[in-house]
Short mmCIF file of C-alpha atoms and ligand atoms in Angstrom, two decimals:
data_model
loop_
_atom_site.label_atom_id
_atom_site.label_comp_id
_atom_site.label_asym_id
_atom_site.label_seq_id
_atom_site.Cartn_x
_atom_site.Cartn_y
_atom_site.Cartn_z
CA UNK J 1 68.76 119.73 165.93
CA UNK J 2 70.47 121.02 162.80
CA UNK J 3 68.04 122.17 160.12
CA UNK J 4 68.60 125.21 157.89
CA UNK J 5 72.37 125.06 157.94
CA UNK J 6 72.47 121.54 156.49
CA UNK J 7 73.75 121.46 152.94
CA UNK J 8 71.04 120.27 150.55
CA UNK J 9 72.25 117.13 148.84
CA UNK J 10 71.86 117.24 145.09
CA UNK J 11 73.52 114.08 143.94
CA UNK J 12 72.81 110.90 145.82
CA UNK J 13 75.00 107.84 145.67
CA UNK J 14 72.99 104.78 144.67
CA UNK J 15 74.71 101.42 145.16
CA UNK J 16 74.05 97.70 144.88
CA UNK J 17 74.82 95.59 147.94
CA UNK J 18 77.66 93.09 147.45
CA UNK J 19 77.47 89.33 147.88
CA UNK J 20 74.26 88.56 145.99
CA UNK J 21 73.62 84.81 145.77
CA UNK J 22 71.45 82.95 143.25
CA UNK J 23 67.82 82.63 144.51
CA UNK J 24 68.49 83.89 148.06
CA UNK J 25 69.89 87.24 146.93
CA UNK J 26 71.21 88.93 150.08
CA UNK J 27 68.80 87.16 152.45
CA UNK J 28 71.44 84.85 153.91
CA UNK J 29 73.70 87.76 154.91
CA UNK J 30 70.74 89.36 156.60
CA UNK J 31 69.73 86.16 158.36
CA UNK J 32 73.26 85.33 159.56
CA UNK J 33 74.81 88.67 160.52
CA UNK J 34 72.11 91.30 160.09
CA UNK J 35 73.70 94.08 162.14
CA UNK J 36 77.21 93.73 160.72
CA UNK J 37 75.98 93.32 157.17
CA UNK J 38 73.55 96.25 157.19
CA UNK J 39 76.06 98.50 158.99
CA UNK J 40 78.59 97.90 156.21
CA UNK J 41 76.25 99.31 153.55
CA UNK J 42 76.22 103.10 154.23
CA UNK J 43 79.90 103.21 153.18
CA UNK J 44 78.73 102.17 149.69
CA UNK J 45 75.94 104.64 149.08
CA UNK J 46 73.08 106.81 150.36
CA UNK J 47 70.56 104.34 148.98
CA UNK J 48 71.57 100.70 148.69
CA UNK J 49 69.73 98.09 146.63
CA UNK J 50 69.35 94.52 147.87
CA UNK J 51 67.38 91.43 146.86
CA UNK J 52 65.72 89.43 149.57
CA UNK J 53 64.92 86.30 147.64
CA UNK J 54 63.27 87.79 144.58
CA UNK J 55 62.00 90.92 146.35
CA UNK J 56 63.51 94.23 145.35
CA UNK J 57 64.53 96.01 148.55
CA UNK J 58 66.28 99.28 149.42
CA UNK J 59 68.08 100.48 152.51
CA UNK J 60 68.16 104.30 152.79
CA UNK J 61 71.42 105.25 154.52
CA UNK J 62 70.92 108.99 154.84
CA UNK J 63 68.53 110.70 157.31
CA UNK J 64 66.97 112.86 154.56
CA UNK J 65 65.98 109.77 152.60
CA UNK J 66 64.71 108.00 155.71
CA UNK J 67 62.56 111.02 156.52
CA UNK J 68 61.20 111.13 152.99
CA UNK J 69 60.02 107.55 153.41
CA UNK J 70 58.61 107.89 156.93
CA UNK J 71 56.85 111.21 156.34
CA UNK J 72 55.12 109.93 153.23
CA UNK J 73 52.99 107.14 154.66
CA UNK J 74 50.60 107.01 151.73
CA UNK J 75 53.31 106.12 149.22
CA UNK J 76 55.46 104.15 151.67
CA UNK J 77 52.91 102.14 153.64
CA UNK J 78 53.71 99.54 156.26
CA UNK J 79 53.49 96.11 154.74
CA UNK J 80 55.33 93.20 153.25
CA UNK J 81 55.68 89.61 154.37
CA UNK J 82 56.42 90.38 158.02
CA UNK J 83 53.22 92.38 158.42
CA UNK J 84 51.20 89.61 156.80
CA UNK J 85 52.60 87.14 159.33
CA UNK J 86 51.78 89.50 162.20
CA UNK J 87 48.11 89.79 161.21
CA UNK J 88 46.93 86.43 162.58
CA UNK J 89 48.52 87.39 165.90
CA UNK J 90 47.73 91.09 166.18
CA UNK J 91 44.57 91.32 164.06
CA UNK J 92 44.08 94.76 162.54
CA UNK J 93 45.57 97.19 165.06
CA UNK J 94 47.89 100.20 164.82
CA UNK J 95 50.89 98.16 163.68
CA UNK J 96 49.19 95.98 161.08
CA UNK J 97 46.54 98.35 159.64
CA UNK J 98 47.13 99.95 156.27
CA UNK J 99 47.25 103.67 155.59
CA UNK J 100 43.53 104.48 155.32
CA UNK J 101 42.48 102.44 158.36
CA UNK J 102 45.47 103.57 160.37
CA UNK J 103 44.50 107.25 160.22
CA UNK J 104 41.14 106.60 161.91
CA UNK J 105 42.66 104.25 164.49
CA UNK J 106 45.43 106.66 165.39
CA UNK J 107 43.00 109.60 165.76
CA UNK J 108 40.95 107.57 168.18
CA UNK J 109 43.78 106.13 170.25
CA UNK J 110 46.06 109.17 170.54
CA UNK J 111 44.10 110.70 173.49
CA UNK J 112 44.82 107.57 175.56
CA UNK J 113 48.49 108.66 175.45
CA UNK J 114 47.86 112.31 176.35
CA UNK J 115 50.19 113.66 179.06
CA UNK J 116 47.35 113.78 181.60
CA UNK J 117 46.86 110.05 181.05
CA UNK J 118 50.61 109.35 181.23
CA UNK J 119 50.61 110.99 184.67
CA UNK J 120 48.08 108.36 185.81
CA UNK J 121 50.03 105.47 184.32
CA UNK J 122 53.15 106.86 186.00
CA UNK J 123 51.62 106.07 189.37
CA UNK J 124 51.58 102.38 188.37
CA UNK J 125 55.17 102.74 187.17
CA UNK J 126 56.20 104.27 190.51
CA UNK J 127 54.60 101.43 192.50
CA UNK J 128 56.00 98.66 190.32
CA UNK J 129 59.54 100.09 190.33
CA UNK J 130 59.47 100.43 194.12
CA UNK J 131 58.23 96.85 194.49
CA UNK J 132 60.83 95.57 192.04
CA UNK J 133 63.65 97.27 193.97
CA UNK J 134 62.59 95.17 196.99
CA UNK J 135 62.97 91.88 195.13
CA UNK J 136 66.77 92.06 194.65
CA UNK J 137 69.11 90.60 197.27
CA UNK J 138 72.73 91.71 197.79
CA UNK J 139 75.12 89.39 195.97
CA UNK J 140 72.39 87.16 194.47
CA UNK J 141 72.67 87.35 190.64
CA UNK J 142 69.61 88.37 188.62
CA UNK J 143 69.10 87.88 184.91
CA UNK J 144 68.66 91.54 184.00
CA UNK J 145 66.79 90.80 180.76
CA UNK J 146 64.20 88.69 182.58
CA UNK J 147 63.94 91.22 185.40
CA UNK J 148 63.32 94.16 183.05
CA UNK J 149 60.85 92.11 181.00
CA UNK J 150 58.91 91.22 184.17
CA UNK J 151 58.91 94.87 185.27
CA UNK J 152 57.69 96.30 181.93
CA UNK J 153 55.11 93.50 181.49
CA UNK J 154 53.66 94.34 184.90
CA UNK J 155 53.70 98.09 184.23
CA UNK J 156 52.04 97.79 180.82
CA UNK J 157 49.45 95.25 181.98
CA UNK J 158 48.52 97.38 185.00
CA UNK J 159 48.42 100.59 182.93
CA UNK J 160 46.02 98.77 180.60
CA UNK J 161 43.80 97.09 183.18
CA UNK J 162 43.46 98.54 186.67
CA UNK J 163 40.64 96.12 187.43
CA UNK J 164 39.97 93.71 190.28
CA UNK J 165 41.18 91.08 187.87
CA UNK J 166 44.56 92.85 187.85
CA UNK J 167 46.66 90.33 189.82
CA UNK J 168 45.52 87.41 187.67
CA UNK J 169 45.76 89.31 184.37
CA UNK J 170 49.17 90.76 185.16
CA UNK J 171 50.52 87.30 185.99
CA UNK J 172 49.03 85.91 182.78
CA UNK J 173 50.59 88.65 180.66
CA UNK J 174 53.93 88.07 182.36
CA UNK J 175 53.72 84.34 181.64
CA UNK J 176 52.32 84.33 178.10
CA UNK J 177 53.77 87.44 176.48
CA UNK J 178 57.42 86.28 176.20
CA UNK J 179 56.23 83.01 174.60
CA UNK J 180 54.13 84.98 172.14
CA UNK J 181 56.99 87.37 171.27
CA UNK J 182 59.40 84.46 170.63
CA UNK J 183 56.83 82.64 168.48
CA UNK J 184 55.95 85.77 166.51
CA UNK J 185 59.63 86.30 165.75
CA UNK J 186 60.10 82.68 164.58
CA UNK J 187 57.12 83.09 162.27
CA UNK J 188 58.37 86.41 160.91
CA UNK J 189 61.67 84.76 159.95
CA UNK J 190 60.13 81.83 158.15
CA UNK J 191 59.75 82.66 154.43
CA UNK J 192 57.75 79.46 153.74
CA UNK J 193 55.08 79.92 156.44
CA UNK J 194 55.46 76.17 157.13
CA UNK J 195 57.05 76.33 160.58
CA UNK J 196 53.80 77.55 162.16
CA UNK J 197 52.00 74.45 160.85
CA UNK J 198 54.43 71.79 162.08
CA UNK J 199 53.44 69.74 165.16
CA UNK J 200 56.27 71.15 167.31
CA UNK J 201 56.22 71.64 171.08
CA UNK J 202 57.16 75.31 170.52
CA UNK J 203 54.08 75.78 168.29
CA UNK J 204 51.78 74.16 170.83
CA UNK J 205 53.21 76.39 173.54
CA UNK J 206 52.78 79.45 171.31
CA UNK J 207 49.17 78.57 170.41
CA UNK J 208 48.32 77.99 174.07
CA UNK J 209 49.90 81.31 175.15
CA UNK J 210 48.12 83.20 172.38
CA UNK J 211 44.82 81.50 173.27
CA UNK J 212 45.22 82.48 176.92
CA UNK J 213 45.97 86.10 176.06
CA UNK J 214 43.00 86.31 173.66
CA UNK J 215 40.73 84.81 176.32
CA UNK J 216 42.02 87.14 179.01
CA UNK J 217 41.58 90.26 176.88
CA UNK J 218 38.05 89.25 175.79
CA UNK J 219 37.08 88.58 179.42
CA UNK J 220 38.38 91.93 180.60
CA UNK J 221 36.71 93.85 177.76
CA UNK J 222 33.29 92.33 178.54
CA UNK J 223 33.79 93.09 182.23
CA UNK J 224 34.56 96.76 181.44
CA UNK J 225 31.61 97.00 179.04
CA UNK J 226 29.27 95.65 181.75
CA UNK J 227 30.47 98.09 184.41
CA UNK J 228 30.70 101.11 182.06
CA UNK J 229 33.06 102.79 184.57
CA UNK J 230 36.08 104.92 183.55
CA UNK J 231 38.89 103.42 185.62
CA UNK J 232 41.44 105.93 184.34
CA UNK J 233 43.44 103.19 182.63
CA UNK J 234 44.40 102.61 179.00
CA UNK J 235 41.58 100.18 178.36
CA UNK J 236 38.97 102.62 179.66
CA UNK J 237 40.43 105.24 177.32
CA UNK J 238 40.20 102.86 174.35
CA UNK J 239 36.60 101.97 175.15
CA UNK J 240 35.63 105.63 175.53
CA UNK J 241 37.40 106.72 172.33
CA UNK J 242 35.17 108.34 169.69
CA UNK J 243 36.11 109.26 166.15
CA UNK J 244 36.03 113.09 165.70
CA UNK J 245 34.77 112.68 162.16
CA UNK J 246 31.91 110.18 162.49
CA UNK J 247 31.47 109.94 166.30
CA UNK J 248 31.83 106.13 166.10
CA UNK J 249 33.39 103.98 168.84
CA UNK J 250 35.64 100.96 168.40
CA UNK J 251 34.07 97.52 168.33
CA UNK J 252 35.17 94.93 170.89
CA UNK J 253 37.23 93.26 168.18
CA UNK J 254 39.02 96.52 167.39
CA UNK J 255 39.72 97.24 171.05
CA UNK J 256 40.99 93.68 171.45
CA UNK J 257 43.44 94.08 168.55
CA UNK J 258 44.75 97.35 169.96
CA UNK J 259 45.32 95.82 173.40
CA UNK J 260 47.27 92.94 171.86
CA UNK J 261 49.26 95.44 169.77
CA UNK J 262 50.12 97.60 172.79
CA UNK J 263 51.30 94.55 174.72
CA UNK J 264 53.46 93.31 171.89
CA UNK J 265 54.87 96.75 171.02
CA UNK J 266 55.31 98.15 174.52
CA UNK J 267 56.80 95.50 176.75
CA UNK J 268 59.84 94.00 175.11
CA UNK J 269 61.06 97.24 173.51
CA UNK J 270 61.35 99.11 176.80
CA UNK J 271 62.71 96.02 178.60
CA UNK J 272 65.49 95.49 176.03
CA UNK J 273 66.60 99.11 176.20
CA UNK J 274 66.60 99.06 180.01
CA UNK J 275 68.68 95.87 179.96
CA UNK J 276 71.25 97.50 177.68
CA UNK J 277 71.34 100.52 179.96
CA UNK J 278 72.39 98.43 182.98
CA UNK J 279 75.07 96.76 180.89
CA UNK J 280 76.41 100.11 179.65
CA UNK J 281 76.35 101.68 183.12
CA UNK J 282 78.44 98.86 184.55
CA UNK J 283 80.98 99.36 181.77
CA UNK J 284 81.11 103.17 182.24
CA UNK J 285 81.66 103.95 185.95
CA UNK J 286 81.94 107.70 185.29
CA UNK J 287 78.44 107.77 183.76
CA UNK J 288 77.13 105.58 186.56
CA UNK J 289 78.61 107.99 189.15
CA UNK J 290 76.81 110.93 187.50
CA UNK J 291 73.56 108.95 187.56
CA UNK J 292 73.98 108.21 191.26
CA UNK J 293 74.76 111.87 192.00
CA UNK J 294 71.60 112.95 190.16
CA UNK J 295 69.21 110.45 191.76
CA UNK J 296 70.62 111.19 195.22
CA UNK J 297 70.20 114.92 194.72
CA UNK J 298 66.73 114.84 193.14
CA UNK J 299 65.22 112.02 195.20
CA UNK J 300 67.14 111.98 198.48
CA UNK J 301 66.18 108.32 198.95
CA UNK J 302 62.49 108.66 197.90
CA UNK J 303 60.92 106.57 195.13
CA UNK J 304 60.68 108.81 192.04
CA UNK J 305 57.29 110.07 190.87
CA UNK J 306 56.07 111.58 187.61
CA UNK J 307 56.82 115.08 188.98
CA UNK J 308 60.53 114.14 189.30
CA UNK J 309 60.93 113.12 185.64
CA UNK J 310 61.75 116.63 184.26
CA UNK J 311 64.56 116.99 186.85
CA UNK J 312 66.09 113.59 186.05
CA UNK J 313 67.83 115.02 182.99
CA UNK J 314 71.03 112.99 183.16
CA UNK J 315 68.98 109.80 183.64
CA UNK J 316 67.03 110.68 180.50
CA UNK J 317 70.21 111.38 178.53
CA UNK J 318 71.58 107.98 179.54
CA UNK J 319 68.47 106.26 178.21
CA UNK J 320 68.45 108.42 175.06
CA UNK J 321 72.03 107.42 174.33
CA UNK J 322 71.26 103.74 174.99
CA UNK J 323 68.44 103.97 172.43
CA UNK J 324 70.95 105.37 169.95
CA UNK J 325 73.44 102.52 170.42
CA UNK J 326 70.90 99.71 170.85
CA UNK J 327 67.56 100.81 169.37
CA UNK J 328 65.10 97.99 170.26
CA UNK J 329 63.23 98.48 166.95
CA UNK J 330 66.49 97.96 165.07
CA UNK J 331 64.70 97.63 161.72
CA UNK J 332 61.21 98.22 160.38
CA UNK J 333 59.82 98.05 156.89
CA UNK J 334 57.71 99.91 154.34
CA UNK J 335 56.37 98.94 150.89
CA UNK J 336 55.77 101.37 148.01
CA UNK J 337 52.06 101.49 147.12
CA UNK J 338 52.73 103.13 143.73
CA UNK J 339 55.71 103.84 141.47
CA UNK J 340 57.80 106.63 142.97
CA UNK J 341 61.30 108.12 143.10
CA UNK J 342 63.67 108.08 146.04
CA UNK J 343 67.03 109.86 145.79
CA UNK J 344 66.10 110.48 142.16
CA UNK J 345 65.96 106.71 141.61
CA UNK J 346 62.83 105.01 140.23
CA UNK J 347 61.11 102.51 142.52
CA UNK J 348 58.31 100.33 141.19
CA UNK J 349 55.15 99.71 143.27
CA UNK J 350 55.71 96.83 145.67
CA UNK J 351 59.35 97.69 146.49
CA UNK J 352 60.36 96.90 150.06
CA UNK J 353 62.18 99.56 152.07
CA UNK J 354 64.20 98.70 155.18
CA UNK J 355 64.54 101.43 157.79
CA UNK J 356 67.25 100.69 160.30
CA UNK J 357 67.83 103.10 163.18
CA UNK J 358 70.73 100.86 164.21
CA UNK J 359 72.47 101.60 160.90
CA UNK J 360 71.73 105.34 160.81
CA UNK J 361 72.69 105.84 164.48
CA UNK J 362 76.18 104.47 163.80
CA UNK J 363 77.14 106.57 160.77
CA UNK J 364 80.12 108.75 161.85
CA UNK J 365 79.00 111.67 159.64
CA UNK J 366 75.92 112.08 161.88
CA UNK J 367 77.20 110.78 165.22
CA UNK J 368 80.91 111.39 165.79
CA UNK J 369 82.58 108.44 167.58
CA UNK J 370 79.43 106.43 166.94
CA UNK J 371 80.51 103.38 168.96
CA UNK J 372 81.13 105.42 172.14
CA UNK J 373 78.52 105.60 174.90
CA UNK J 374 78.37 109.36 175.52
CA UNK J 375 75.13 110.50 177.18
CA UNK J 376 76.50 114.08 177.21
CA UNK J 377 76.09 114.29 173.44
CA UNK J 378 72.43 114.90 174.37
CA UNK J 379 73.18 117.97 176.52
CA UNK J 380 70.98 120.74 175.03
CA UNK J 381 73.96 122.74 173.73
CA UNK J 382 75.31 119.67 171.89
CA UNK J 383 72.02 118.05 170.86
CA UNK J 384 71.17 121.07 168.71
CA UNK J 385 73.97 120.03 166.34
CA UNK J 386 72.54 116.57 165.73
CA UNK J 387 71.35 116.31 162.12
CA UNK J 388 67.58 116.47 161.84
CA UNK J 389 65.99 113.08 161.31
CA UNK J 390 69.11 111.10 162.21
CA UNK J 391 67.85 109.91 165.62
CA UNK J 392 65.03 107.45 165.05
CA UNK J 393 64.50 105.02 167.94
CA UNK J 394 60.77 105.78 167.89
CA UNK J 395 60.40 106.22 164.12
CA UNK J 396 58.86 109.35 162.58
CA UNK J 397 55.75 110.59 160.82
CA UNK J 398 52.22 109.34 161.27
CA UNK J 399 53.43 105.90 162.39
CA UNK J 400 55.79 107.26 165.02
CA UNK J 401 55.65 105.23 168.23
CA UNK J 402 52.48 106.15 170.11
CA UNK J 403 54.11 104.95 173.34
CA UNK J 404 57.27 107.10 173.12
CA UNK J 405 56.47 109.29 176.14
CA UNK J 406 55.08 106.30 178.03
CA UNK J 407 58.30 104.35 177.36
CA UNK J 408 60.63 107.26 178.21
CA UNK J 409 58.73 107.97 181.44
CA UNK J 410 58.74 104.31 182.42
CA UNK J 411 62.45 103.91 181.73
CA UNK J 412 63.41 107.12 183.56
CA UNK J 413 61.42 106.09 186.64
CA UNK J 414 62.79 102.53 186.55
CA UNK J 415 66.42 103.64 186.24
CA UNK J 416 66.09 106.27 188.94
CA UNK J 417 64.19 104.03 191.37
CA UNK J 418 66.55 101.08 191.00
CA UNK J 419 69.79 103.10 190.81
CA UNK J 420 68.96 105.00 193.97
CA UNK J 421 69.06 101.68 195.86
CA UNK J 422 71.31 99.39 193.81
CA UNK J 423 74.24 99.15 191.44
CA UNK J 424 74.51 96.14 189.16
CA UNK J 425 77.88 94.46 188.68
CA UNK J 426 78.62 92.11 185.76
CA UNK J 427 79.17 88.42 186.51
CA UNK J 428 82.81 87.77 185.47
CA UNK J 429 83.13 85.86 182.23
CA UNK J 430 79.79 87.01 180.80
CA UNK J 431 80.08 88.15 177.20
CA UNK J 432 77.34 90.26 175.69
CA UNK J 433 76.63 90.83 172.03
CA UNK J 434 73.49 92.25 170.44
CA UNK J 435 70.91 89.83 169.10
CA UNK J 436 68.73 91.17 166.32
CA UNK J 437 65.49 89.45 167.28
CA UNK J 438 62.00 90.94 167.53
CA UNK J 439 63.85 93.61 169.55
CA UNK J 440 67.58 94.19 169.76
CA UNK J 441 68.21 92.15 172.89
CA UNK J 442 71.33 91.52 174.97
CA UNK J 443 70.60 87.79 175.48
CA UNK J 444 71.11 86.32 178.97
CA UNK J 445 72.70 88.98 181.17
CA UNK J 446 73.40 87.85 184.74
CA UNK J 447 74.41 90.74 187.02
CA UNK J 448 74.93 91.01 190.75
CA UNK J 449 73.01 93.65 192.74
CA UNK J 450 75.08 95.57 195.30
CA UNK J 451 73.31 97.87 197.72
CA UNK J 452 74.49 101.50 197.46
C1 HEM G 501 61.84 102.32 174.38
C2 HEM G 501 60.67 101.86 174.07
C3 HEM G 501 60.08 101.84 172.69
C4 HEM G 501 60.68 101.89 171.47
C5 HEM G 501 62.16 102.00 171.15
C6 HEM G 501 59.63 101.86 170.47
C7 HEM G 501 59.84 101.94 169.09
C8 HEM G 501 58.84 102.05 168.16
C9 HEM G 501 59.03 102.32 166.76
C10 HEM G 501 60.37 102.52 166.06
C11 HEM G 501 57.82 102.37 166.17
C12 HEM G 501 57.52 102.69 164.71
C13 HEM G 501 57.62 101.48 163.82
C14 HEM G 501 57.34 101.82 162.38
O1 HEM G 501 57.43 102.97 161.97
O2 HEM G 501 57.03 100.88 161.62
C15 HEM G 501 56.85 102.08 167.19
C16 HEM G 501 55.49 102.01 166.98
C17 HEM G 501 54.59 101.70 167.96
N1 HEM G 501 54.84 101.57 169.31
FE1 HEM G 501 56.61 101.78 170.23
N2 HEM G 501 58.43 101.74 171.10
C18 HEM G 501 58.66 101.76 172.46
C19 HEM G 501 57.72 101.70 173.45
C20 HEM G 501 56.38 101.57 173.25
C21 HEM G 501 55.38 101.50 174.31
C22 HEM G 501 55.70 101.60 175.80
C23 HEM G 501 54.18 101.32 173.70
C24 HEM G 501 52.80 101.17 174.30
C25 HEM G 501 52.52 101.21 175.56
C26 HEM G 501 54.42 101.28 172.26
C27 HEM G 501 53.44 101.10 171.29
C28 HEM G 501 53.66 101.27 169.94
C29 HEM G 501 52.59 101.18 168.95
C30 HEM G 501 51.14 100.86 169.21
C31 HEM G 501 53.18 101.45 167.71
C32 HEM G 501 52.49 101.53 166.36
C33 HEM G 501 52.14 103.00 166.15
C34 HEM G 501 51.41 103.31 164.85
O3 HEM G 501 51.71 102.69 163.80
O4 HEM G 501 50.57 104.22 164.88
N3 HEM G 501 55.75 101.45 172.03
N4 HEM G 501 57.48 101.91 168.40
#
């Protein structure tokens, strides 16, 4: 990545977003066409001011400014209305905790994502990918979004709980998690907070799904506590975690909140990106051919294992490039905890900051031909020219995705395992356009498996 040679910017362009409406400010543009609207703003300035309702909000449109925000978690904490709405669902886990609490939580949970642990979870990934490859039938269309969601839900649930209760708990996670994700997104969008309280069928379904997940997680935690065994899974690692500073363990409530957080953060993100990858591969036969050549050479018909991941370099570049074009976490937010300056511009305490990898990843100054799907831009000799801090699918700083290696490993194994047996062809007449929901999803995506 480019570092020293970058020119240091001295004068930043500060701009106000166009189209402000009375009361709503720019909120309607963001609600109606979020990706198009936000992507139009970097042309106006390096830091763009918006109003979402009455809230003063900024979108940094230059990697240096984004890094300044993300690397300064004390001044730019996570927060704002979306986080408040997530609290009743996720409790106080890694995503919802504030700066002081987060440091302790992260210290304790990080070892559960150590490479030695990832190697164990990769065994689950290997098994699930192999099983999934058996479920497709030649010529019978699959909805790729649903298929990838089912695969990542099973992988994450089994990496979390490798218990005797696994078959039941995995099925429950598969059933309830998508309902919870949809409901959480509806709540996040509702500025009034009223939707959650209306007697709607969708709310009843959401409450029931959430209740089932809470019950399942509580049951599994008490079972693990009783047995006291280390089963080598994520939950065992969370229960065994001790704080370096005070030696304390997490309470059952804390472990519960982290499990819920990992499920919500880990399943749909990876599934959406995998779904986009199949769509892009079908549209780029030359990239697909390179993928097939690599998996045939490295695997020779075997199911891939963790040991194969370092040799699946083209597969990894394909996923890396998909995350650039369609980053599942297309936007996340911060709130200033004190008055500060960004790009030399004064920000009062309580200012919202929008970080959008989708926007940054499509600025031509940082990614030439930004709309093109070019996995080879990540070849080592070319990747070194990518501007530091401009590639952000996993965020940066102390809140950087804790599951980044987990997700990359899972996606590499899934692509390699499935592409060594199948190619997916689009169903004629299907149109795909990104939907900025909880993740950046492709919507319904029927494709037809063809054996290779
Ligand atoms: C391709 C897949 C994934 C993408 C694109 C992704 C993206 C992200 C991003 C951008 C953040 C930072 C958000 C912020 O700064 O506010 C984040 C945080 C997080 N992710 Fe991921 N994620 C992925 C997979 C996973 C997986 C597989 C897991 C768990 C198994 C996971 C668990 C988490 C957690 C717990 C956090 C909060 C971390 C903290 O604040 O300390 N993610 N993710």
